Every structure is written in structure tokens, then in C-alpha cells.
Coordinates of N, CA and C in Angstrom, one line a residue:
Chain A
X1 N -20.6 15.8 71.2 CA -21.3 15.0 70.2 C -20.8 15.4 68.8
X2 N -20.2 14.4 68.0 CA -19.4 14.7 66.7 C -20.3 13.7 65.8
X3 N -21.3 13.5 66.0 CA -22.4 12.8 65.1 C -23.6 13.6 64.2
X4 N -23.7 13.2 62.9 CA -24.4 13.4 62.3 C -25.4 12.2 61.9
X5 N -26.7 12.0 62.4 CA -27.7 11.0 62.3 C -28.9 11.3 61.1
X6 N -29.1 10.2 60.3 CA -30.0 10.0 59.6 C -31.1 9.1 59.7
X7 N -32.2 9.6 59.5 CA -33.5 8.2 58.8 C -34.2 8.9 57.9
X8 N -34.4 7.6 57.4 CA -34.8 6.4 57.9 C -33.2 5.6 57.1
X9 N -32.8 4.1 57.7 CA -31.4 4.0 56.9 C -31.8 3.4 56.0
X10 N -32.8 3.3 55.5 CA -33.4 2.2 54.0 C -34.7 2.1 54.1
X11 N -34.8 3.0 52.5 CA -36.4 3.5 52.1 C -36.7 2.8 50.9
X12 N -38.1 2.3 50.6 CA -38.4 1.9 49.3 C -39.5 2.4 49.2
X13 N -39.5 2.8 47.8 CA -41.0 4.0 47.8 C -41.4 3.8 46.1
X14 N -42.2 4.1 45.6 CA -43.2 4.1 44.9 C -43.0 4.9 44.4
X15 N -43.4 5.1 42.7 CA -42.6 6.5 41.9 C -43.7 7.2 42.1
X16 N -45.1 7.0 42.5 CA -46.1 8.0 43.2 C -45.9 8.5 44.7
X17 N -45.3 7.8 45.3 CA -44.7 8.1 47.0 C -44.6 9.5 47.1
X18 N -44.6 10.2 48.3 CA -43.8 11.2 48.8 C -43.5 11.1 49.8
X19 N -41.9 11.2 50.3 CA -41.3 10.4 51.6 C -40.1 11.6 51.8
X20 N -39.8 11.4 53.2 CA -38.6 12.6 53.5 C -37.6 11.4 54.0
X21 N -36.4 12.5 53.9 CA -35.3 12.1 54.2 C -34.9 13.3 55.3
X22 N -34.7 12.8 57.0 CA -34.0 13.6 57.8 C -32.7 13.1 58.3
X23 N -32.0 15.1 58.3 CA -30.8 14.5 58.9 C -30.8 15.4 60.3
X24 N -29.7 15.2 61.1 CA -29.4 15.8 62.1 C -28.6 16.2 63.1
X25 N -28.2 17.6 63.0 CA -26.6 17.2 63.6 C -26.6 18.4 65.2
X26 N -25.6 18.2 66.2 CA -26.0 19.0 67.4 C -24.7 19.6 67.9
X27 N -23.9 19.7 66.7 CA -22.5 19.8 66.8 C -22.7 21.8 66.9
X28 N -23.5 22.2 66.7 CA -23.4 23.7 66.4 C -23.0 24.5 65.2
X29 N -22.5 23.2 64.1 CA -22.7 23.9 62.6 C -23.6 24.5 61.6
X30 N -23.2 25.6 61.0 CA -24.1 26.3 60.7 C -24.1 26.4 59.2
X31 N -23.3 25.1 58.4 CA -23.6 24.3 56.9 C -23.6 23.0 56.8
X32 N -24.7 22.8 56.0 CA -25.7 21.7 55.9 C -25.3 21.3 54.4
X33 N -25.0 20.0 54.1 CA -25.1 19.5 53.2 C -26.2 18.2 52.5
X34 N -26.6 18.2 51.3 CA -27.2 16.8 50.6 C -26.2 16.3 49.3
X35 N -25.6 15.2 49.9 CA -25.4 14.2 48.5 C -25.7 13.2 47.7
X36 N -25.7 12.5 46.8 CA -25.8 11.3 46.1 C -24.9 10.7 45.9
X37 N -25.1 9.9 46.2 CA -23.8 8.4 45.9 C -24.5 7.3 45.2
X38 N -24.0 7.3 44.0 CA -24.4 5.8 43.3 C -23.4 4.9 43.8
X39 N -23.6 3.7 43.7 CA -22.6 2.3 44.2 C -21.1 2.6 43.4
X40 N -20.3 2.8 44.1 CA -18.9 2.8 43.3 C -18.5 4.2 42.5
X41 N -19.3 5.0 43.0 CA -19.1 6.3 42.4 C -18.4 7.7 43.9
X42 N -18.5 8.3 43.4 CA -17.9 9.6 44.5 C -19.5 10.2 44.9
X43 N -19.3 11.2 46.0 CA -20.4 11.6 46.6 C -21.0 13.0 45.4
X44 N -22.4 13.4 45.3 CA -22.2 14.2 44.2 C -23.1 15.5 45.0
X45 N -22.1 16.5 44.9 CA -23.4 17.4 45.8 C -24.8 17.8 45.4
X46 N -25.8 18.1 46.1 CA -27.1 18.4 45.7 C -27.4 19.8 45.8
X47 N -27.5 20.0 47.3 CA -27.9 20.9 48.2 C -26.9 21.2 49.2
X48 N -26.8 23.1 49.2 CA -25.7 23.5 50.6 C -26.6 24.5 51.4
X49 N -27.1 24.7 52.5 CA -27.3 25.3 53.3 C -26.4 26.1 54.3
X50 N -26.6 27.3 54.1 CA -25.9 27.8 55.0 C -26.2 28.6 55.6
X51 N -26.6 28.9 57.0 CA -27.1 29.5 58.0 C -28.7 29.7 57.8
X52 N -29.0 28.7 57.5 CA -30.2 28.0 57.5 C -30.9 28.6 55.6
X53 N -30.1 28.7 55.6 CA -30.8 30.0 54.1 C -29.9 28.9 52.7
X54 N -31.1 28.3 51.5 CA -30.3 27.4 50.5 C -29.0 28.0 49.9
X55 N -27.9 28.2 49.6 CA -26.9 29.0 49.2 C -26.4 28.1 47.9
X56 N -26.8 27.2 47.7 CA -26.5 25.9 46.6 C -27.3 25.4 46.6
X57 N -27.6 25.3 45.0 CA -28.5 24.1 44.6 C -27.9 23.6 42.8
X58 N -27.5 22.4 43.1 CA -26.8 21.7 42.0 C -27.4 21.7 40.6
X59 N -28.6 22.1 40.3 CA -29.5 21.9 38.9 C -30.4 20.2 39.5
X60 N -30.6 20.2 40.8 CA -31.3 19.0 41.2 C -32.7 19.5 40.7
X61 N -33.2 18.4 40.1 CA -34.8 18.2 39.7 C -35.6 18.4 40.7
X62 N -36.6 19.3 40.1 CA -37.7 19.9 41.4 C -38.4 18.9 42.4
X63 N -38.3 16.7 42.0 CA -38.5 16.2 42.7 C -37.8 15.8 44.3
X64 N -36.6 16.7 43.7 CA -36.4 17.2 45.2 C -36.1 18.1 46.1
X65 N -37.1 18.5 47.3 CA -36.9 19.7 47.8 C -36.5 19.8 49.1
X66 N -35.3 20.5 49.4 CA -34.7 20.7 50.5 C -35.4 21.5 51.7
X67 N -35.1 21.5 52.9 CA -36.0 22.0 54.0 C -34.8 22.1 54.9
X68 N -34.8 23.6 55.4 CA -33.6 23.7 56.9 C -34.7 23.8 57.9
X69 N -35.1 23.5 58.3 CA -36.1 23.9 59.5 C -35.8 24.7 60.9
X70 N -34.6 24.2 60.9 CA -33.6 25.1 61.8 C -32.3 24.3 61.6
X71 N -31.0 25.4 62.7 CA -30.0 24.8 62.3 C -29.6 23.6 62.8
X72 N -29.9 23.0 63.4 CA -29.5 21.4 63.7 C -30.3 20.3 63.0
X73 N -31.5 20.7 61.8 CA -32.1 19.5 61.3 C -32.3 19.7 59.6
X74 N -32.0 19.2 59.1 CA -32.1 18.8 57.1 C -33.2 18.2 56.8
X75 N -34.1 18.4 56.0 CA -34.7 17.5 55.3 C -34.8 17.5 53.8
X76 N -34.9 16.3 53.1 CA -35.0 16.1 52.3 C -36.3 15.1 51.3
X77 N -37.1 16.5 51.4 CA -38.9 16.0 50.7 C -38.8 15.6 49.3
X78 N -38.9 14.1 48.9 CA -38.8 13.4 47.9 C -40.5 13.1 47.6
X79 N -40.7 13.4 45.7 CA -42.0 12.9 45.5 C -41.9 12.9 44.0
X80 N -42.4 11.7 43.4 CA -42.5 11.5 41.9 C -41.1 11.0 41.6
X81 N -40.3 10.6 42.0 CA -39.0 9.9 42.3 C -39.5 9.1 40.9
X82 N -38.0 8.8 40.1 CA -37.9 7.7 39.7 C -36.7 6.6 39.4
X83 N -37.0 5.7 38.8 CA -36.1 4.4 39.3 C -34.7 4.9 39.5
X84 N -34.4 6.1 38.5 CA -32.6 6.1 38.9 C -32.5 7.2 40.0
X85 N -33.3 7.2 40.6 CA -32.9 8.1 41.5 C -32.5 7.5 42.9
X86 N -32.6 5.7 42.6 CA -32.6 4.9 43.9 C -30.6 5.3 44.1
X87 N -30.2 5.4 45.0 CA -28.8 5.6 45.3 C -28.9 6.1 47.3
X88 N -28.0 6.3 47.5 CA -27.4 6.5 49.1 C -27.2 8.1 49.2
X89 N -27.8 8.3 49.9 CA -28.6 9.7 50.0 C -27.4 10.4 51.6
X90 N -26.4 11.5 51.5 CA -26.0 11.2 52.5 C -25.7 12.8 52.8
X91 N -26.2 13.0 54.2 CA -25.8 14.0 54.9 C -24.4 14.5 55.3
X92 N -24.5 15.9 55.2 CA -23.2 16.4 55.7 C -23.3 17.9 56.3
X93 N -22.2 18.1 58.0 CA -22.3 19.6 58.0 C -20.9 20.0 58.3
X94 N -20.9 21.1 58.5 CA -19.8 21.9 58.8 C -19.7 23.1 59.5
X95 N -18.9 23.5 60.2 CA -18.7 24.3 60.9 C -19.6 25.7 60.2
X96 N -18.8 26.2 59.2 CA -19.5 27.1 58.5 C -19.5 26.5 56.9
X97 N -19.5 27.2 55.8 CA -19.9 26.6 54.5 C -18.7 26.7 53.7
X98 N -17.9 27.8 54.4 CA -16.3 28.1 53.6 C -15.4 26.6 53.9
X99 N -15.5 26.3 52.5 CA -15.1 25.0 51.8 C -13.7 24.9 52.4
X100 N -12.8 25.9 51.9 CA -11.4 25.7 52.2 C -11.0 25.1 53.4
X101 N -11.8 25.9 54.8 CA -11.3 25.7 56.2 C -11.8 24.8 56.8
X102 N -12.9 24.2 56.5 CA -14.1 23.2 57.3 C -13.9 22.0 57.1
X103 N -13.7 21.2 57.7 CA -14.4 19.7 57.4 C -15.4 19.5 57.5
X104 N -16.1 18.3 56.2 CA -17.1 17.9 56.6 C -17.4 16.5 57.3
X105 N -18.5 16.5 58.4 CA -18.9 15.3 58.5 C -20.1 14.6 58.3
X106 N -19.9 13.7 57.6 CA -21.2 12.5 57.2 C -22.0 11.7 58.1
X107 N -23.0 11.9 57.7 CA -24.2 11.0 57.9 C -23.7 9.3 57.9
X108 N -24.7 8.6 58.0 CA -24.3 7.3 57.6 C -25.0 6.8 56.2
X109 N -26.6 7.7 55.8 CA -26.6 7.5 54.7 C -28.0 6.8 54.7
X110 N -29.0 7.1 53.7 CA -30.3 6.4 53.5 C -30.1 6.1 52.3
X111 N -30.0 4.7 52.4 CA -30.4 3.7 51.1 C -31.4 3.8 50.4
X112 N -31.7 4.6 49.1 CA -33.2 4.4 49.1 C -33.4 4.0 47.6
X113 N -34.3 2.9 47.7 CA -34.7 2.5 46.6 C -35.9 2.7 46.0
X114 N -36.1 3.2 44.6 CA -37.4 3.5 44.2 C -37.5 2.6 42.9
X115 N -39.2 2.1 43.2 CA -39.5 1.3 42.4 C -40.3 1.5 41.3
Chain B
X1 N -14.2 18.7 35.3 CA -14.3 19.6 36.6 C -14.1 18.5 37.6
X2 N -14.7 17.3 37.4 CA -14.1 16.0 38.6 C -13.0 15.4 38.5
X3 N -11.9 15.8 39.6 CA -10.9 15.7 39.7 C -10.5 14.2 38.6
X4 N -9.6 13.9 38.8 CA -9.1 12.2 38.4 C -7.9 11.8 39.6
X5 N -8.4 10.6 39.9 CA -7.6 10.1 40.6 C -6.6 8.6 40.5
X6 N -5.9 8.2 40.6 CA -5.3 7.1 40.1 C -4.1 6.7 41.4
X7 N -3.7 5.4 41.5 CA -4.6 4.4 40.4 C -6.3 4.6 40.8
X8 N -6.5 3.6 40.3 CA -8.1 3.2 40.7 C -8.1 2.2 41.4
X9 N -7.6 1.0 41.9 CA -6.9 0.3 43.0 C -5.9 0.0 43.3
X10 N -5.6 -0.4 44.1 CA -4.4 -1.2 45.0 C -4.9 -1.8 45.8
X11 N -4.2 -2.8 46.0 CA -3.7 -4.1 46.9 C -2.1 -4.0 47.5
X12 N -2.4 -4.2 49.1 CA -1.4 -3.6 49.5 C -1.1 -5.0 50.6
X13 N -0.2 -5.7 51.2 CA 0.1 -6.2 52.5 C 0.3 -5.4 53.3
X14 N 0.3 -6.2 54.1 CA 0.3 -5.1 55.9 C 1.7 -4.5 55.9
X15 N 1.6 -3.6 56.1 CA 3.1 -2.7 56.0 C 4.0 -2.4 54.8
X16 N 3.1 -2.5 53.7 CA 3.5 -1.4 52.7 C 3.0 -0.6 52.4
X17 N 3.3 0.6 51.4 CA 3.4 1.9 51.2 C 2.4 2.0 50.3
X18 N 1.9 3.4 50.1 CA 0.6 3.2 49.0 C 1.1 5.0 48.8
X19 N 0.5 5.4 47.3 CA 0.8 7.1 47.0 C -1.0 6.7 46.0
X20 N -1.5 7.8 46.7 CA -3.1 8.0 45.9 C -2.8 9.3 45.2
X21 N -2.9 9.2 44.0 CA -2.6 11.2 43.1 C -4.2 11.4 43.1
X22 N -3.8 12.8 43.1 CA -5.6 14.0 42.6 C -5.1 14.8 41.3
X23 N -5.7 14.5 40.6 CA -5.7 16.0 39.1 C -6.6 16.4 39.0
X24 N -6.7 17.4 39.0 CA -7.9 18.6 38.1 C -7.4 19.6 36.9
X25 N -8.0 19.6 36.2 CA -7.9 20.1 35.1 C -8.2 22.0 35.4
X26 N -8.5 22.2 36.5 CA -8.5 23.5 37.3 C -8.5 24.0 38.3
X27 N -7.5 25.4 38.3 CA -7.2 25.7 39.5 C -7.6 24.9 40.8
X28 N -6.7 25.2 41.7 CA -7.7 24.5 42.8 C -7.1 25.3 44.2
X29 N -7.7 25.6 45.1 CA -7.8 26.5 46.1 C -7.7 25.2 47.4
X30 N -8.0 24.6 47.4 CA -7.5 23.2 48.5 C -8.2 22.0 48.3
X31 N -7.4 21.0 48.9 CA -7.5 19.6 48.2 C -8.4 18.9 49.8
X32 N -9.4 18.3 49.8 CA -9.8 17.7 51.0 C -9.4 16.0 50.9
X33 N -9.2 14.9 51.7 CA -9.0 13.9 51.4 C -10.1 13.5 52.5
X34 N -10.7 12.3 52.3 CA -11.6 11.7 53.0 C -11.8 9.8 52.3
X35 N -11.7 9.1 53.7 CA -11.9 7.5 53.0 C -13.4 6.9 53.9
X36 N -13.6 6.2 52.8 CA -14.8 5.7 52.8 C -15.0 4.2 52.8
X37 N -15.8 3.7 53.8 CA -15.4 1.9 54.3 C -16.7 1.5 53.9
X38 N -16.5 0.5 53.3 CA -18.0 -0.3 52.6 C -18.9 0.0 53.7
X39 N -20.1 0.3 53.2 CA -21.3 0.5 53.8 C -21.6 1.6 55.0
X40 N -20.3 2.3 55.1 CA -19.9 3.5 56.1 C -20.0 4.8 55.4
X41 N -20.1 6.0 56.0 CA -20.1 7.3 55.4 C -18.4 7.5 55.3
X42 N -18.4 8.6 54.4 CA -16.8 9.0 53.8 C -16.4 9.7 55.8
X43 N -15.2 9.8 55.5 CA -14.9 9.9 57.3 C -13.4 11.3 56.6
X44 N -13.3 12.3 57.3 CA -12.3 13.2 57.0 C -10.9 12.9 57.1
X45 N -10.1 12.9 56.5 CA -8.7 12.7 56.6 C -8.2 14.0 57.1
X46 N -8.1 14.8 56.0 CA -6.9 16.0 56.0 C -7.5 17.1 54.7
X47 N -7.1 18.0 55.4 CA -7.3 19.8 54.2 C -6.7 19.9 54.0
X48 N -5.9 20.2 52.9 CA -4.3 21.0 51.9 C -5.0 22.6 51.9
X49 N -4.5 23.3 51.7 CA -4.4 24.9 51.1 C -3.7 24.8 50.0
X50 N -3.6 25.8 49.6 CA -3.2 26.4 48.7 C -1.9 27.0 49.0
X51 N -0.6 26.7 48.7 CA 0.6 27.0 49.4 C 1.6 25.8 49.6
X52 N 1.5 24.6 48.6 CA 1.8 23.7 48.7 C 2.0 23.3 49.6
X53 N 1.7 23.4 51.1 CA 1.5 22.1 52.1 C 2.1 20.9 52.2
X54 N 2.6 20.9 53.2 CA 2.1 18.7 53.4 C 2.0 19.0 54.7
X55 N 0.7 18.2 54.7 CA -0.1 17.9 56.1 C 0.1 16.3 56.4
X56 N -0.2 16.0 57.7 CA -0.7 14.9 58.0 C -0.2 14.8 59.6
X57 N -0.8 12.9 59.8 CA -0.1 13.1 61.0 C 0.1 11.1 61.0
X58 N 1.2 10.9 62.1 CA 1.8 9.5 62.0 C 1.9 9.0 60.8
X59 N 1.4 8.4 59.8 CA 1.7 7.4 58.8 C 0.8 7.8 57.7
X60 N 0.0 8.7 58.0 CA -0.8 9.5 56.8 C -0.8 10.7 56.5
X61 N 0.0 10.9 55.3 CA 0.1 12.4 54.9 C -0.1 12.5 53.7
X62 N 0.1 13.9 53.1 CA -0.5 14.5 51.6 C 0.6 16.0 51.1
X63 N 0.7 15.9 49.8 CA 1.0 17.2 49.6 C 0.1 17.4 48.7
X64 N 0.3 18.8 48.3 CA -0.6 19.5 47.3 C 0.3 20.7 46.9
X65 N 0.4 20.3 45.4 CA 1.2 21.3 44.5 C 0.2 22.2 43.8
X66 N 0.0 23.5 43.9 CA -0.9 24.1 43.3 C -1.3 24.4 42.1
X67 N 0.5 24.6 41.6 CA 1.2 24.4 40.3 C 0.4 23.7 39.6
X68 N 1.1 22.5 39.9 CA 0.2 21.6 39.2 C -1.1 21.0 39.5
X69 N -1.6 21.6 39.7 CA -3.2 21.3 40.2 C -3.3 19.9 40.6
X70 N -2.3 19.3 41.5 CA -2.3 17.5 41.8 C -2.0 17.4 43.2
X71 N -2.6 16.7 44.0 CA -2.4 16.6 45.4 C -2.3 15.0 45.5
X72 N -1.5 14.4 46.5 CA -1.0 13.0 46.5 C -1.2 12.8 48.1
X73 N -1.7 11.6 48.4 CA -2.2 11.2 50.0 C -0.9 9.7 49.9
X74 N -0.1 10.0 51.0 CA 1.0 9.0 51.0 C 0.3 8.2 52.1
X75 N 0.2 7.0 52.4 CA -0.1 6.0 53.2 C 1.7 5.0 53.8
X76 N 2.1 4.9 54.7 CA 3.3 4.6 55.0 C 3.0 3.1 56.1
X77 N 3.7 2.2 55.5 CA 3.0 0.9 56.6 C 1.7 0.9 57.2
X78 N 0.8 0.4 55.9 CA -0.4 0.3 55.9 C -0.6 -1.1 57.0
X79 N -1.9 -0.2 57.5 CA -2.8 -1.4 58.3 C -4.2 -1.7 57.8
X80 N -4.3 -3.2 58.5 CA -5.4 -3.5 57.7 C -6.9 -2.3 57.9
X81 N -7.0 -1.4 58.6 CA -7.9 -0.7 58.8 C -7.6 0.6 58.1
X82 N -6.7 0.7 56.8 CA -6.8 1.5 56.1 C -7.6 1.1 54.7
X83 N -8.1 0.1 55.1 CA -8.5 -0.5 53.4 C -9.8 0.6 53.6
X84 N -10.4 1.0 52.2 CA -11.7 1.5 51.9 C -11.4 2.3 50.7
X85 N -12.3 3.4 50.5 CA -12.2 4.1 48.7 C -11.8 5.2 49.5
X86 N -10.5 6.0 49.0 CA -10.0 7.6 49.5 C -10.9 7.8 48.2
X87 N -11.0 9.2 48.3 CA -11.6 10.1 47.8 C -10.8 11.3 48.0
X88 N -10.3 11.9 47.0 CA -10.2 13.5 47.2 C -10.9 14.6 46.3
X89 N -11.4 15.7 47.4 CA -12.2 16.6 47.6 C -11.3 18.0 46.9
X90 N -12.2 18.8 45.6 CA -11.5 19.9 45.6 C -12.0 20.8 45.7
X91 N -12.3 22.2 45.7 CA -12.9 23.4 45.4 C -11.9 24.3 44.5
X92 N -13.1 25.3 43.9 CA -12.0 26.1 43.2 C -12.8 27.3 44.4
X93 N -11.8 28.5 44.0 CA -11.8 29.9 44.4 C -13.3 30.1 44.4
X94 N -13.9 30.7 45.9 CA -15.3 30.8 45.6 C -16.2 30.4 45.4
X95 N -15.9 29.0 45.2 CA -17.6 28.4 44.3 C -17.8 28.0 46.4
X96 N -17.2 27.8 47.0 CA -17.7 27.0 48.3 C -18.5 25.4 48.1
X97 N -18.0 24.5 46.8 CA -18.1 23.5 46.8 C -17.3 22.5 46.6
X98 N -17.8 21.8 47.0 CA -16.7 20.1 47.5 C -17.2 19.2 46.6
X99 N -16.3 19.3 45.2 CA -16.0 18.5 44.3 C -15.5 16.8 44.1
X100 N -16.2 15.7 44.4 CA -14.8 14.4 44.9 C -14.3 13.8 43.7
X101 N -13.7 13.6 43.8 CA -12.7 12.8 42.5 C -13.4 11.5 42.5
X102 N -12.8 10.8 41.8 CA -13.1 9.4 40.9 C -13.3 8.5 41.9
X103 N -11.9 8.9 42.9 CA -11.8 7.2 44.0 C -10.9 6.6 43.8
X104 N -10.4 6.0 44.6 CA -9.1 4.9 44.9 C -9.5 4.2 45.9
X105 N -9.5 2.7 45.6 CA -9.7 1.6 46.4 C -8.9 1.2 47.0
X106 N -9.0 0.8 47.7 CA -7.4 0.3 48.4 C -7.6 -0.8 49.4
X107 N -7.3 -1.9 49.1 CA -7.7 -3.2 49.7 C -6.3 -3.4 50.7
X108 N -6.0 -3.8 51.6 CA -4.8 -3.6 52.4 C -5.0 -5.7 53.2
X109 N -4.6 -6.5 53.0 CA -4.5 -7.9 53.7 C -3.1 -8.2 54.4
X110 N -3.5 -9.3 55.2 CA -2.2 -9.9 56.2 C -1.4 -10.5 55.7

């Protein structure tokens, strides 16, 4: 299984909402990634996990908080969101977190729009 | 710190040649390449090192000059299932992060 699964694939929420974003992968890697993708832009890192413990965090706004729960699942607890924060929310893991040697693989990505 | 990549598109017919460049303005410890298809997640191409390399395999390859901190993804008789946005990925020494460049589009028709 070389799949990384996400939900929900398209969220609309409420700048009062609190909603998660899960990812999930069963590949046996033991780094976890969160990105942002605005339309037409590159992926922008958030959050890196690695071996379940946060090891990166980008200067992301405390409205969003990462969750390893164990190593095969990500989440990502969104609350107080606002409008520009609507963008393609996309999972990634990797073998281990050493950048050089790993590839990563992606999610397919939660659309999410906040209104 | 975000790479630059160029061009920023192409348009290609079926069985021509395409060259995507990466700059960074810093060091770079290896170059990742990855393409991305409308409405699809970025999907892995190829890793460079550091050691100027060229990787690849059949009709998609890359080198990576360290020197000059610029890594190039050569595409050779494109098919129409290479159209989407490459992306290349850098890291410097250490940080254990994956940096993507600007983007290159790349529309490929019959």
C-alpha cells in the first residue's frame, strides 16, 4: 500500500467553526508532513513530524494545531480560520524526515474553504 | 530562499523536448523534482545529491550542479501525460526541509 488518504476532500466552515483535517498513511513511515497550496502557487510547508514528536513548525498561526496520534495518522485541528486561509491542505510522509534521501508522498488534498 | 524556476510555461507537441531550470540563491544539499496534474497531488519524480548527479530513467532526467546552485529536469519526446506543473524541491544542509520552487507548466498536445 503506497497510498496516502485524506478527509474530508472539501470543507467549508465558518470563521467560528472548529473542524479537522485527517491524514493517513500505512506505508510504515515515520515522517509526517502538512502543506498549503494556494491555486497556482508551490506547496508551502507547515508542519513536520517525525517519529511522532513535532520537529518543524513553519511560524504557522496558533489557528492551527497539529496532532500525531500515532504513526500512521496526522491531524490537522483548525479553529477561528479565516477567509485567506481557504487553500488545498495536503498531506505528506516519508520514510524517515532526512530530507536528502526520502521521497515524499502526497495526499490528494482537502479543499477547504472558509467563509 | 524559494528557489526560481523558469520558464514558467511551455507548450510542447507530442515528441518534443522540454529543459525546466531550478536556482537558489543558496547552497543546496539536493534538488527533489516532483509534477503535479490539475486537481491531483504533486507525485515524485527524482532526488539529485549533492555531487553533481544526473539521475533519471527512460526519457526523464535531471542534473544538479552544486556549483551553481541550479538543477535542470530534461523531458525527451514528451507525451501527452507529461503535461502538469514540475516543481522543484530544495533543502539546504540540515534544515530537513523541502523548499518548492515557483513551478513550470507544461502543457504537452497532439
Amino acid at each position: 500500500d503506497t497510498e496516502v488518504t485524506q478527509t474530508p476532500k472539501h470543507l467549508v466552515m465558518g470563521m467560528t467553526n472548529k473542524k479537522s483535517l485527517k491524514c493517513e498513511q500505512h506505508m510504515g513511515h515515520r515522517a509526517m508532513y502538512w502543506y498549503k497550496q494556494k491555486a497556482k502557487k508551490p506547496p508551502e510547508l507547515m508542519f513536520v513530524y517525525s517519529y511522532e514528536k513535532l520537529s518543524i513548525n513553519e511560524s504557522v498561526p496558533s489557528r492551527f494545531s497539529p496532532e500525531c496520534p500515532n504513526s500512521s495518522l496526522l491531524n490537522l485541528h483548525l479553529h477561528a480560520l479565516q477567509p485567506e486561509d481557504s487553500a488545498l491542505y495536503l498531506c505528506a510522509s516519508s520514510q524517515d524526515g532526512r530530507v536528502p534521501y526520502n521521497e515524499q508522498f502526497f495526499g490528494p488534498g482537502t479543499r477547504l474553504t472558509v467563509l | 530562499q524559494q528557489p526560481v524556476q523558469s520558464p514558467q510555461a511551455v507548450i510542447l507537441r507530442e515528441g518534443e523536448d522540454a529543459v525546466i531550470n531550478c536556482s537558489s540563491s543558496k547552497a543546496l544539499y539536493s534538488v527533489h523534482w516532483y509534477r503535479q496534474k490539475h486537481g491531483e497531488a504533486p507525485v515524485f519524480l527524482m532526488i539529485l545529491l549533492k555531487g553533481g548527479e544526473q539521475k533519471g530513467h527512460e526519457k526523464i532526467s535531471a542534473s544538479f550542479n552544486e556549483k551553481k546552485q541550479q538543477s535542470s529536469l530534461y523531458l525527451t519526446a514528451s507525451q501527452l501525460s507529461y503535461s502538469g506543473t514540475y516543481f522543484c524541491g530544495t533543502d539546504l544542509l540540515m534544515t530537513d526541509k523541502l523548499i518548492f520552487g515557483t513551478g513550470t507548466r507544461l502543457q504537452v498536445f497532439p
